[in-house]
Amino acid sequence: MRTPARGAKPAPAHFAACGTGPRAFPSPVVSEATAQPPAADELSHLLKQVFGYDRFRPLQRDIIAAALADRDALAVLPTGAGKSLCFQLPALARPGPGLTVVVSPLIALMKDQVDQLSAAGVAATFMNSTLGAEEAKRRYRGLYAGEYKLLYVSPERLALDGFIDRLKEWPVKLLAVDEAHCISEWGHDFRPEYRQLAKLREQLPSVPAMALTATATPRVRDDIVRHLALRDPAIFVASFNRPNLTYRVEPKDEPIKQLLAFLKERPRDAGIVYCASRKQTEKVADSLAGRGIAARAYHAGLDAEDRTRNQEAFLRDEVRVICATIAFGMGINKPNVRFVVHYDLPKNVEGYYQETGRAGRDGLPAECLLLYSAGDAAKQRHFIDEITDAEEAARARRQLRQMLAYADATSCRRVELMGYFGEPFQACDCGACDNCLSPLETYDATVPAQKLLSCVYRIRAASGFDMGLKHAVDVLRGHPNEKTERLGHDKLTTWGIGADTTEHEWMHLGRELLRLGYLELGTEMPVVSLTEAGRELLRTRTAVTLAKPRAVVKPKRDRQARARRGDFDYDEILFERLREHRQKLATELEVPAYIVFGDTTLREMARFYPSSPTEMSGITGVGEKKLERFGDVFLAAIRAHLQVHGKQTFAD
């Protein structure tokens, strides 16, 4: 993505997972566009001059060409693939007066994009409910005077009386609908207000429309085209694969301890912890804060002021961890989210994909951890059983089965993810999921399975009611406590017959038997009981082969695996110094740190040590305006570092 500084060696390119050659981003699956990019040199010049990038990512140039040819388009690009550039660059490339209207679902998202554009020297503004009367009038005057190239609005703003009439008076050249999946009831973030956009198209029939989304099944794509009345649209669908993300699933045993261990390995990284309920977000945030980790909760039950305050603190790196429900989603454009943890099982694969997509938007490595238990699955089944609409319940069950297939997968997790979106994916070592990094070993579990199932059966026979899995394990291990003695379970024939096996191993076996349907969890209480399949297994003594529990895996260190994840070596001491300078500037400007420079930019500075404005301009993300505003600060920091530490040498 850059021209290296003088004497520097190029940074590693991203690799398509399971591919053989370097690519800026995974290859497109579908490209139905026919328009050719006009003035290619001019577009490349604008890309470098304004945004600081040396080349387009796949599909960007084609999408931009369709916009400049006044053709309707649908672009399905994964998070971090550069969707915004597809309408921002055409807005700058059109000669003469012209306005691109961007429909965005959230105020925070509008402000974030306008801040980023302003930092790059682009005339952009937004109109929403946060503006006072005088400020709104000032911006309207600017729009009538042709001062802006981009205008961000919400679908609710478009519905206000008179606003569309104003649009007719301005030189609107393109309507860009961001997060377009919101228009479909089959999507994960349906917004009924988006359906009103069809009226806007009727009022502006000559204005081409561009719909953009990071995730959409074929059914959702069809909905977008239909409800937006796209005319013979050019359709672009990129690969859904995110090679820089590492996917892991761990048995949910002691989730707080597991989360703390995960965070301990990443003491400076920022991330999101998704929880299933509002209460859980607050509980987890309080637990983390009580252990010295800067964390806050975010959910729809908080008042608007608290939600805004917590979100801003996270965006500005004042808070390291945000514990959130799915309400924390589309408005988050923080590129340096280095991890996403699902504390509870997501309801569906599409939502899971969208939420994990909040990590690694800058293309640098990030981790996605899912804590999964049969108990979470049982809770969701219970909620589904309470749905009265038969069609909705059937859809929820189908989505849960798809989510469980992903969580239970023993082969490459990307095969499951890509398959959900209808994208063929070669089953091979992706180098960035737990099943590829540490393939599961199997063992003959017939005898221990018989012991555990028999113990559960005997506890029920002796007491007349079921107990939790941990209680059954205590009986098997002969672990005396008040409950086992009070209930007389220390007198059962299964008492102590598993003393030679650890509690961890027994609990893992229990979770596997739950997953395979030999045991089931109660819907009201977390107790285990035998299923008919479990009783049959006890009677027939059929052989059982299970996977061994795996230790926590870490990404491979080989060069190709690291390149797939967008990883490269850099001077970590210098990187931290540059982060400090970036934070100081961001605080002064009252913007998130990534508005100044992203982590990718700082890492390249810390690898190539630019020593002049010319060399600094070769760093990814350093456009002319940012070089002018911030270049001297970072050049001085690099010089000061070199005087003390000197340069490091890095392998290609």
XYZ file of C-alpha atoms in Angstrom:
652
model
C 0.000 0.000 0.000
C 3.013 2.332 -0.092
C 6.202 3.459 -1.699
C 8.924 2.648 0.815
C 11.131 5.301 2.249
C 14.543 5.625 0.625
C 16.621 2.534 1.264
C 13.756 0.738 2.987
C 12.472 -2.681 2.080
C 8.753 -3.033 1.369
C 6.488 -4.146 4.162
C 4.943 -7.600 3.847
C 1.758 -7.685 1.811
C -1.370 -9.330 3.057
C -1.938 -12.855 1.760
C -5.239 -14.397 0.885
C -5.717 -17.346 3.242
C -4.701 -20.583 1.531
C -3.514 -18.582 -1.457
C -0.105 -18.498 -3.041
C 0.607 -14.900 -3.900
C 0.500 -11.486 -2.260
C -2.677 -9.438 -2.412
C -3.779 -6.196 -0.798
C -7.011 -7.940 0.193
C -8.738 -11.208 -0.636
C -9.777 -11.654 -4.249
C -13.348 -10.777 -5.209
C -15.866 -13.548 -5.540
C -18.153 -11.660 -7.924
C -17.658 -8.555 -10.028
C -20.441 -7.787 -12.450
C -19.401 -4.223 -13.247
C -18.427 -3.281 -16.771
C -17.520 0.397 -16.381
C -13.877 1.301 -16.907
C -12.170 3.677 -14.490
C -11.742 7.068 -16.148
C -8.634 9.093 -15.623
C -6.827 6.324 -13.775
C -3.754 8.450 -13.138
C -5.851 11.231 -11.656
C -7.665 8.835 -9.339
C -4.371 7.331 -8.157
C -3.017 10.823 -7.570
C -6.033 11.765 -5.455
C -5.752 8.503 -3.533
C -2.167 9.287 -2.584
C -2.523 13.022 -2.159
C -5.584 12.996 0.083
C -5.616 9.592 1.781
C -1.953 8.588 1.656
C -2.364 5.239 -0.172
C -0.340 4.159 -3.181
C -2.768 1.674 -4.673
C -6.394 0.695 -4.564
C -7.634 -2.387 -2.848
C -9.425 -4.909 -5.047
C -12.813 -3.726 -6.325
C -12.365 -0.140 -5.103
C -11.360 1.221 -8.508
C -14.201 -0.658 -10.247
C -16.790 0.617 -7.777
C -15.469 4.170 -8.128
C -15.619 3.838 -11.921
C -19.269 2.760 -11.754
C -20.071 5.816 -9.597
C -18.292 8.186 -11.965
C -20.188 6.596 -14.868
C -23.453 7.442 -13.034
C -24.380 3.800 -12.641
C -26.245 2.325 -9.683
C -24.110 -0.089 -7.664
C -24.250 -2.564 -4.797
C -20.933 -3.144 -3.009
C -20.553 -5.931 -0.458
C -17.101 -5.530 1.070
C -15.928 -6.892 4.419
C -15.132 -4.550 7.283
C -11.733 -2.955 6.766
C -11.837 -3.295 2.955
C -12.251 0.425 2.347
C -15.972 0.852 1.607
C -16.022 4.562 2.485
C -13.374 5.391 -0.091
C -15.713 4.066 -2.816
C -17.970 7.115 -2.467
C -15.502 9.594 -0.952
C -13.071 9.538 -3.855
C -15.735 10.034 -6.577
C -16.952 13.047 -4.631
C -13.480 14.574 -4.994
C -12.863 13.391 -8.550
C -15.965 14.938 -10.140
C -15.153 18.213 -11.887
C -17.111 21.312 -10.942
C -19.766 21.621 -8.217
C -21.259 18.450 -6.882
C -22.480 16.948 -3.635
C -22.405 13.320 -2.477
C -25.146 12.561 0.048
C -24.263 9.717 2.399
C -27.049 8.034 4.343
C -25.592 6.761 7.605
C -27.523 5.066 10.440
C -25.771 6.526 13.460
C -24.723 9.980 14.598
C -21.412 8.667 15.946
C -20.567 7.143 12.588
C -21.287 10.391 10.751
C -19.120 12.448 13.080
C -16.296 9.939 12.907
C -16.175 9.963 9.113
C -16.466 13.743 8.891
C -13.624 14.105 11.431
C -11.439 11.769 9.371
C -12.218 13.598 6.141
C -11.604 16.997 7.726
C -8.215 15.807 9.017
C -7.363 14.844 5.423
C -8.425 18.273 4.130
C -11.776 17.212 2.598
C -14.792 19.523 2.859
C -17.446 17.350 4.503
C -20.250 17.948 6.984
C -23.239 16.265 8.598
C -26.770 17.279 9.509
C -28.331 15.685 12.543
C -30.136 16.375 15.802
C -26.940 17.222 17.724
C -26.587 20.590 15.965
C -27.896 23.780 17.464
C -30.089 26.082 15.384
C -27.302 28.535 14.526
C -24.813 25.803 13.596
C -27.435 24.100 11.419
C -28.126 27.410 9.624
C -24.402 27.923 9.041
C -24.051 24.480 7.486
C -27.134 25.004 5.333
C -25.602 28.237 4.029
C -22.428 26.330 3.218
C -24.418 23.675 1.351
C -26.240 26.297 -0.715
C -22.896 27.987 -1.433
C -21.371 24.712 -2.653
C -18.694 24.618 0.085
C -19.016 20.886 0.792
C -18.270 17.790 -1.251
C -19.932 15.292 1.105
C -23.012 15.525 3.309
C -23.809 12.823 5.881
C -27.436 12.449 6.959
C -29.567 9.889 8.765
C -32.616 8.254 7.167
C -34.708 10.020 9.819
C -33.360 13.415 8.660
C -34.386 12.623 5.088
C -37.931 11.994 6.283
C -38.279 15.492 7.803
C -40.627 17.876 6.028
C -38.820 19.975 3.492
C -35.425 18.252 3.601
C -35.810 16.439 0.290
C -36.929 19.761 -1.231
C -33.612 21.221 -0.082
C -31.735 18.331 -1.658
C -33.382 19.138 -4.979
C -31.853 22.623 -4.795
C -28.324 21.281 -4.320
C -26.134 19.688 -7.052
C -26.470 16.114 -5.765
C -24.350 13.779 -7.905
C -24.467 10.561 -5.876
C -26.597 8.990 -3.142
C -24.514 6.583 -1.034
C -26.391 4.320 1.381
C -24.003 2.984 4.019
C -24.854 -0.104 6.100
C -27.406 -0.935 3.420
C -28.271 -4.302 5.002
C -30.395 -2.249 7.436
C -33.036 -2.056 4.720
C -33.698 -5.817 4.804
C -35.785 -7.569 7.429
C -33.599 -10.611 6.769
C -30.497 -8.726 7.908
C -29.180 -8.568 11.448
C -29.742 -4.818 11.942
C -33.088 -4.109 10.297
C -34.029 -0.402 10.440
C -37.546 0.327 9.161
C -36.597 3.970 8.462
C -34.313 2.699 5.689
C -37.412 1.650 3.717
C -38.163 5.382 3.220
C -35.138 5.720 0.960
C -37.163 4.461 -1.992
C -39.156 7.731 -1.803
C -35.917 9.700 -1.987
C -34.999 7.872 -5.178
C -38.359 8.781 -6.656
C -37.726 12.443 -5.863
C -34.193 12.366 -7.317
C -34.637 10.015 -10.287
C -31.531 11.144 -12.159
C -29.137 10.704 -9.210
C -27.289 7.358 -9.179
C -27.298 5.344 -5.967
C -24.581 3.271 -4.328
C -25.500 0.766 -1.608
C -22.699 -0.501 0.646
C -22.576 -3.159 3.329
C -20.006 -5.338 5.062
C -22.168 -8.407 5.325
C -25.117 -9.611 3.306
C -26.384 -13.018 2.313
C -27.766 -13.419 -1.241
C -31.281 -12.941 0.153
C -30.325 -9.650 1.797
C -28.600 -8.466 -1.391
C -31.801 -9.051 -3.352
C -33.741 -7.101 -0.717
C -31.339 -4.150 -0.977
C -31.653 -3.987 -4.758
C -35.452 -4.204 -4.598
C -36.149 -1.759 -1.766
C -33.702 0.860 -3.038
C -35.034 0.435 -6.571
C -31.505 0.089 -7.945
C -31.566 0.252 -11.743
C -29.453 -2.413 -13.493
C -26.887 -2.121 -10.708
C -23.256 -3.055 -10.991
C -22.838 -5.665 -8.257
C -19.566 -6.189 -6.424
C -19.116 -8.927 -3.833
C -15.659 -9.343 -2.308
C -14.427 -12.279 -0.341
C -15.762 -12.356 3.207
C -12.467 -13.726 4.440
C -10.541 -11.537 6.894
C -7.024 -13.049 6.902
C -5.798 -10.742 9.665
C -8.338 -12.107 12.159
C -7.551 -15.188 14.227
C -10.668 -17.112 15.296
C -10.706 -19.181 18.487
C -13.387 -21.032 20.414
C -12.837 -22.103 24.025
C -15.087 -24.168 26.296
C -16.784 -21.755 28.661
C -15.710 -22.979 32.071
C -14.841 -20.046 34.335
C -15.484 -17.153 31.965
C -14.211 -14.293 34.121
C -10.952 -16.130 34.797
C -10.663 -17.010 31.105
C -11.264 -13.397 30.095
C -8.727 -12.090 32.604
C -6.105 -14.548 31.348
C -6.816 -13.429 27.783
C -6.459 -9.741 28.685
C -3.283 -10.363 30.704
C -1.576 -11.503 27.503
C -2.602 -8.238 25.807
C -1.910 -5.539 28.409
C -2.006 -2.567 26.011
C -4.591 -3.716 23.465
C -8.101 -2.311 23.180
C -11.077 -4.539 22.511
C -14.762 -5.333 22.828
C -16.411 -7.974 25.012
C -19.890 -8.850 23.734
C -22.381 -10.160 26.291
C -25.890 -11.528 25.850
C -27.625 -9.265 28.383
C -27.425 -5.767 29.794
C -26.918 -7.135 33.293
C -24.015 -9.247 32.093
C -22.226 -6.292 30.474
C -22.288 -4.393 33.761
C -21.221 -7.430 35.769
C -18.257 -8.139 33.492
C -17.233 -4.462 33.300
C -17.324 -4.174 37.109
C -15.270 -7.372 37.472
C -12.609 -6.044 35.113
C -12.560 -2.576 36.659
C -12.195 -4.148 40.091
C -8.988 -5.788 38.854
C -7.477 -2.582 37.538
C -8.552 -2.899 33.902
C -10.152 0.222 32.420
C -13.541 -1.104 31.318
C -17.069 0.238 30.917
C -20.458 -1.136 29.959
C -22.510 -0.180 26.927
C -26.111 -1.198 26.317
C -29.455 0.237 25.234
C -30.653 0.483 28.851
C -28.161 3.237 29.667
C -29.310 6.790 29.111
C -28.034 8.461 25.950
C -25.521 10.621 27.819
C -23.888 7.641 29.535
C -23.766 5.646 26.290
C -22.123 8.541 24.487
C -19.665 9.124 27.319
C -18.602 5.471 27.468
C -18.311 5.177 23.701
C -16.218 8.333 23.435
C -13.928 7.139 26.226
C -13.322 3.921 24.305
C -12.749 5.670 20.977
C -10.268 8.062 22.599
C -8.318 5.228 24.288
C -9.324 6.373 27.775
C -10.998 2.987 28.272
C -9.324 -0.216 27.115
C -12.281 -2.591 27.165
C -15.933 -1.948 26.378
C -18.382 -4.628 27.565
C -21.401 -4.396 25.344
C -24.537 -5.922 23.963
C -25.117 -5.976 20.222
C -26.319 -2.356 20.600
C -22.618 -1.477 20.339
C -22.065 -2.034 16.666
C -22.309 -0.041 13.504
C -21.192 3.260 14.979
C -17.809 1.882 15.946
C -15.157 2.783 13.423
C -12.177 2.392 15.749
C -9.518 0.797 13.532
C -7.170 -0.407 16.278
C -9.543 -2.784 18.062
C -7.153 -5.674 18.594
C -9.633 -8.224 19.942
C -13.298 -9.103 20.163
C -14.454 -11.560 22.820
C -17.895 -13.146 22.752
C -18.580 -13.860 26.411
C -21.831 -15.568 25.409
C -22.912 -17.512 22.339
C -24.192 -15.213 19.540
C -27.661 -15.838 18.121
C -26.553 -16.191 14.515
C -23.505 -16.365 12.268
C -24.178 -13.090 10.473
C -24.268 -11.126 13.720
C -21.136 -12.939 14.925
C -19.309 -12.101 11.695
C -20.348 -8.459 11.899
C -19.262 -8.191 15.536
C -15.900 -9.885 15.030
C -15.476 -7.512 12.104
C -15.056 -4.666 14.590
C -11.553 -6.031 15.190
C -8.590 -5.326 12.951
C -10.213 -2.741 10.686
C -6.727 -1.364 10.048
C -5.624 -4.654 8.492
C -3.281 -5.497 11.360
C -3.591 -8.782 13.298
C -6.481 -9.118 15.721
C -8.063 -11.963 17.685
C -11.630 -13.148 18.010
C -12.420 -15.390 20.972
C -15.748 -17.153 21.525
C -16.488 -18.688 24.919
C -18.969 -21.465 24.263
C -20.948 -23.759 26.513
C -23.858 -26.107 26.050
C -25.605 -24.024 28.706
C -25.608 -20.991 26.403
C -27.135 -23.107 23.646
C -29.801 -24.418 26.040
C -30.732 -20.865 27.092
C -31.174 -19.814 23.491
C -33.318 -22.859 22.752
C -35.469 -21.908 25.743
C -35.919 -18.357 24.411
C -36.751 -19.699 20.948
C -39.396 -22.000 22.429
C -41.148 -18.904 23.784
C -41.453 -17.305 20.317
C -45.104 -17.483 19.276
C -44.634 -16.753 15.564
C -43.939 -20.118 13.931
C -41.952 -18.711 11.001
C -39.809 -16.539 13.237
C -39.155 -19.468 15.604
C -38.156 -21.720 12.686
C -35.759 -19.047 11.415
C -34.233 -18.628 14.902
C -33.722 -22.415 15.227
C -32.048 -22.561 11.823
C -29.744 -19.682 12.736
C -28.861 -21.325 16.054
C -27.980 -24.602 14.290
C -25.677 -22.667 11.951
C -24.036 -20.911 14.894
C -23.537 -24.214 16.739
C -22.042 -25.797 13.609
C -19.418 -23.037 13.639
C -18.721 -23.353 17.381
C -18.470 -27.156 17.190
C -16.349 -27.239 14.023
C -13.185 -29.339 14.230
C -11.827 -28.240 10.841
C -10.899 -24.765 9.556
C -13.377 -22.271 10.989
C -13.204 -20.138 7.879
C -14.861 -22.947 5.929
C -17.942 -22.580 8.155
C -17.911 -18.769 8.046
C -17.420 -18.430 4.315
C -19.935 -21.192 3.612
C -22.616 -19.248 5.460
C -22.255 -16.417 2.944
C -22.216 -18.792 0.004
C -18.507 -18.370 -0.659
C -16.499 -21.503 -1.501
C -13.420 -21.745 0.655
C -10.650 -24.277 0.287
C -10.255 -26.362 3.424
C -6.610 -25.984 4.309
C -4.323 -24.506 6.937
C -5.489 -20.887 7.111
C -2.856 -20.159 9.771
C -5.315 -18.081 11.762
C -7.874 -20.240 13.554
C -7.496 -22.593 16.496
C -8.355 -25.710 14.484
C -5.651 -24.983 11.909
C -3.064 -23.751 14.400
C -3.545 -26.720 16.736
C -5.551 -29.566 15.168
C -7.550 -31.526 17.702
C -6.298 -34.961 18.781
C -8.824 -37.729 19.332
C -8.894 -40.562 21.884
C -11.022 -43.558 22.851
C -13.428 -42.069 25.401
C -15.697 -45.104 25.721
C -14.831 -45.998 29.336
C -14.800 -42.457 30.805
C -18.020 -41.631 28.920
C -19.677 -44.704 30.435
C -18.498 -43.643 33.900
C -19.855 -40.111 33.590
C -23.189 -41.129 32.095
C -23.593 -43.819 34.741
C -22.830 -41.299 37.485
C -25.465 -38.861 36.180
C -27.979 -41.735 36.026
C -27.244 -42.865 39.594
C -27.459 -39.341 41.014
C -30.930 -39.036 39.534
C -31.972 -42.501 40.788
C -30.728 -41.800 44.320
C -32.113 -38.261 44.702
C -35.107 -38.111 42.380
C -33.757 -34.962 40.752
C -30.829 -33.915 38.545
C -27.677 -32.083 39.597
C -25.138 -29.933 37.809
C -22.180 -31.300 35.848
C -19.721 -30.074 38.465
C -21.513 -32.114 41.140
C -21.292 -35.262 39.020
C -17.558 -34.624 38.540
C -17.104 -34.209 42.321
C -18.743 -37.615 42.817
C -16.600 -39.263 40.155
C -13.420 -37.823 41.666
C -14.471 -38.707 45.210
C -14.320 -35.077 46.244
C -16.089 -34.740 49.619
C -18.085 -31.591 50.327
C -21.201 -30.587 52.226
C -23.558 -31.307 49.319
C -22.247 -34.769 48.396
C -22.351 -35.852 52.059
C -25.770 -34.343 52.757
C -27.313 -36.071 49.745
C -25.517 -39.338 50.437
C -23.822 -39.289 47.069
C -20.556 -40.350 48.698
C -22.215 -43.757 49.033
C -22.907 -44.183 45.289
C -21.093 -46.939 43.395
C -19.617 -44.280 41.113
C -18.004 -42.454 44.052
C -14.295 -41.950 43.354
C -14.108 -44.186 40.248
C -12.615 -41.267 38.318
C -10.124 -40.043 40.907
C -7.212 -40.528 38.497
C -8.622 -37.929 36.074
C -8.482 -34.153 36.621
C -11.549 -31.988 37.114
C -10.687 -30.081 33.900
C -10.634 -33.305 31.882
C -13.946 -34.497 33.305
C -15.619 -31.146 32.668
C -14.337 -31.189 29.081
C -15.734 -34.703 28.637
C -19.081 -33.554 30.029
C -19.237 -30.630 27.612
C -18.443 -32.960 24.705
C -21.240 -35.339 25.748
C -23.601 -32.356 25.943
C -22.509 -31.214 22.491
C -23.047 -34.675 21.037
C -26.489 -34.982 22.595
C -25.817 -37.760 25.137
C -26.517 -35.301 27.951
C -28.801 -32.307 28.042
C -29.067 -29.214 30.192
C -32.213 -28.194 31.981
C -34.004 -25.109 30.628
C -34.681 -23.571 34.047
C -31.630 -24.782 36.025
C -28.082 -25.678 34.868
C -28.547 -29.368 35.675
C -27.610 -32.311 33.426
C -29.650 -35.370 32.574
C -29.384 -38.327 30.242
C -31.002 -38.099 26.838
C -32.440 -41.126 25.076
C -29.181 -41.302 23.097
C -27.246 -41.316 26.387
C -29.367 -44.161 27.790
C -28.843 -46.098 24.561
C -25.093 -45.553 24.829
C -25.128 -46.951 28.364
C -27.075 -50.024 27.266
C -25.062 -50.824 24.140
C -21.607 -49.673 25.325
C -20.932 -48.308 21.828
C -17.415 -47.006 21.265
C -17.031 -43.234 21.743
C -14.226 -41.232 20.111
C -13.772 -37.673 21.337
C -11.382 -34.772 20.882
C -8.846 -34.053 23.595
C -9.021 -30.667 25.266
C -6.569 -28.298 23.665
C -4.222 -25.885 25.264
C -4.552 -22.202 24.380
C -3.018 -21.734 20.945
C -1.025 -18.811 19.688
C -0.440 -17.690 16.110
C 2.381 -19.356 14.229
C 5.586 -17.453 13.904
C 6.440 -18.567 10.396
C 6.739 -15.782 7.838
C 3.896 -16.812 5.560
C 1.385 -17.273 8.393
C 2.286 -13.872 9.797
C 2.014 -12.256 6.359
C -1.502 -13.646 5.957
C -2.464 -11.767 9.082
C -0.878 -8.517 7.897
C 1.821 -8.805 10.559
C 5.325 -7.349 10.234
C 8.231 -6.488 12.532
C 8.828 -2.964 13.794
C 10.666 -1.064 16.540
C 8.292 -1.520 19.478
C 9.971 1.112 21.670
C 9.649 3.707 18.920
C 6.058 2.644 18.245
C 5.121 3.354 21.877
C 6.804 6.788 21.719
C 4.870 7.595 18.545
C 1.645 6.453 20.218
C 2.281 8.906 23.039
C 2.774 11.787 20.593
C -0.340 10.754 18.693
C -2.411 10.706 21.885
C -1.182 14.168 22.864
C -2.154 15.592 19.477
C -5.529 13.852 19.551
C -6.268 15.243 23.019
C -5.427 18.755 21.840
C -7.676 18.350 18.799
C -10.426 16.601 20.816
C -10.608 13.680 18.381
C -9.891 9.937 18.673
C -6.227 9.068 18.246
C -6.743 7.201 14.971
C -7.963 10.431 13.344
C -4.358 11.646 13.564
C -2.732 8.422 12.297
C -3.724 4.772 12.473
C -1.614 2.013 14.017
C -0.577 0.782 10.558
C 0.963 4.175 9.858
C 2.809 4.283 13.179
C 4.107 0.722 12.748
C 5.505 1.590 9.328
C 7.183 4.675 10.797
C 8.668 2.393 13.454
C 9.974 0.019 10.790
C 11.314 2.388 8.114
C 12.453 5.371 10.268
C 11.543 8.176 7.779
C 13.920 11.129 8.236
C 12.476 13.776 5.898
C 9.066 14.988 4.697
C 9.690 13.183 1.391
C 10.332 9.866 3.126
C 7.446 10.463 5.522
C 5.092 10.932 2.550
C 5.925 7.369 1.482
C 4.356 5.945 4.640
C 0.870 4.474 4.308
C -1.834 6.886 5.483
C 0.276 10.047 5.265
C -1.489 12.344 2.793
C -0.462 15.904 2.003
C -2.696 17.562 4.602
C -1.639 15.234 7.437
C 2.013 15.577 6.466
C 1.623 19.335 6.693
C -0.198 19.212 10.044
C 1.585 16.404 11.873
C 4.734 15.474 9.956
C 7.207 17.617 11.919
C 6.035 16.222 15.285
C 6.618 12.612 14.273
C 9.862 13.291 12.405
C 11.224 14.959 15.544
C 10.151 11.990 17.669
C 11.906 9.565 15.304
C 15.111 11.623 15.346
C 15.092 11.786 19.156
C 14.593 8.022 19.367
C 17.450 7.290 16.955
C 19.856 9.397 18.991
C 19.304 7.105 21.973
C 18.479 3.690 20.513
C 19.660 3.703 16.888
C 17.996 1.699 14.110
C 16.919 -1.918 14.257
C 17.337 -4.202 11.253
C 14.330 -6.269 10.199
C 14.080 -9.322 7.983
C 12.034 -9.035 4.804
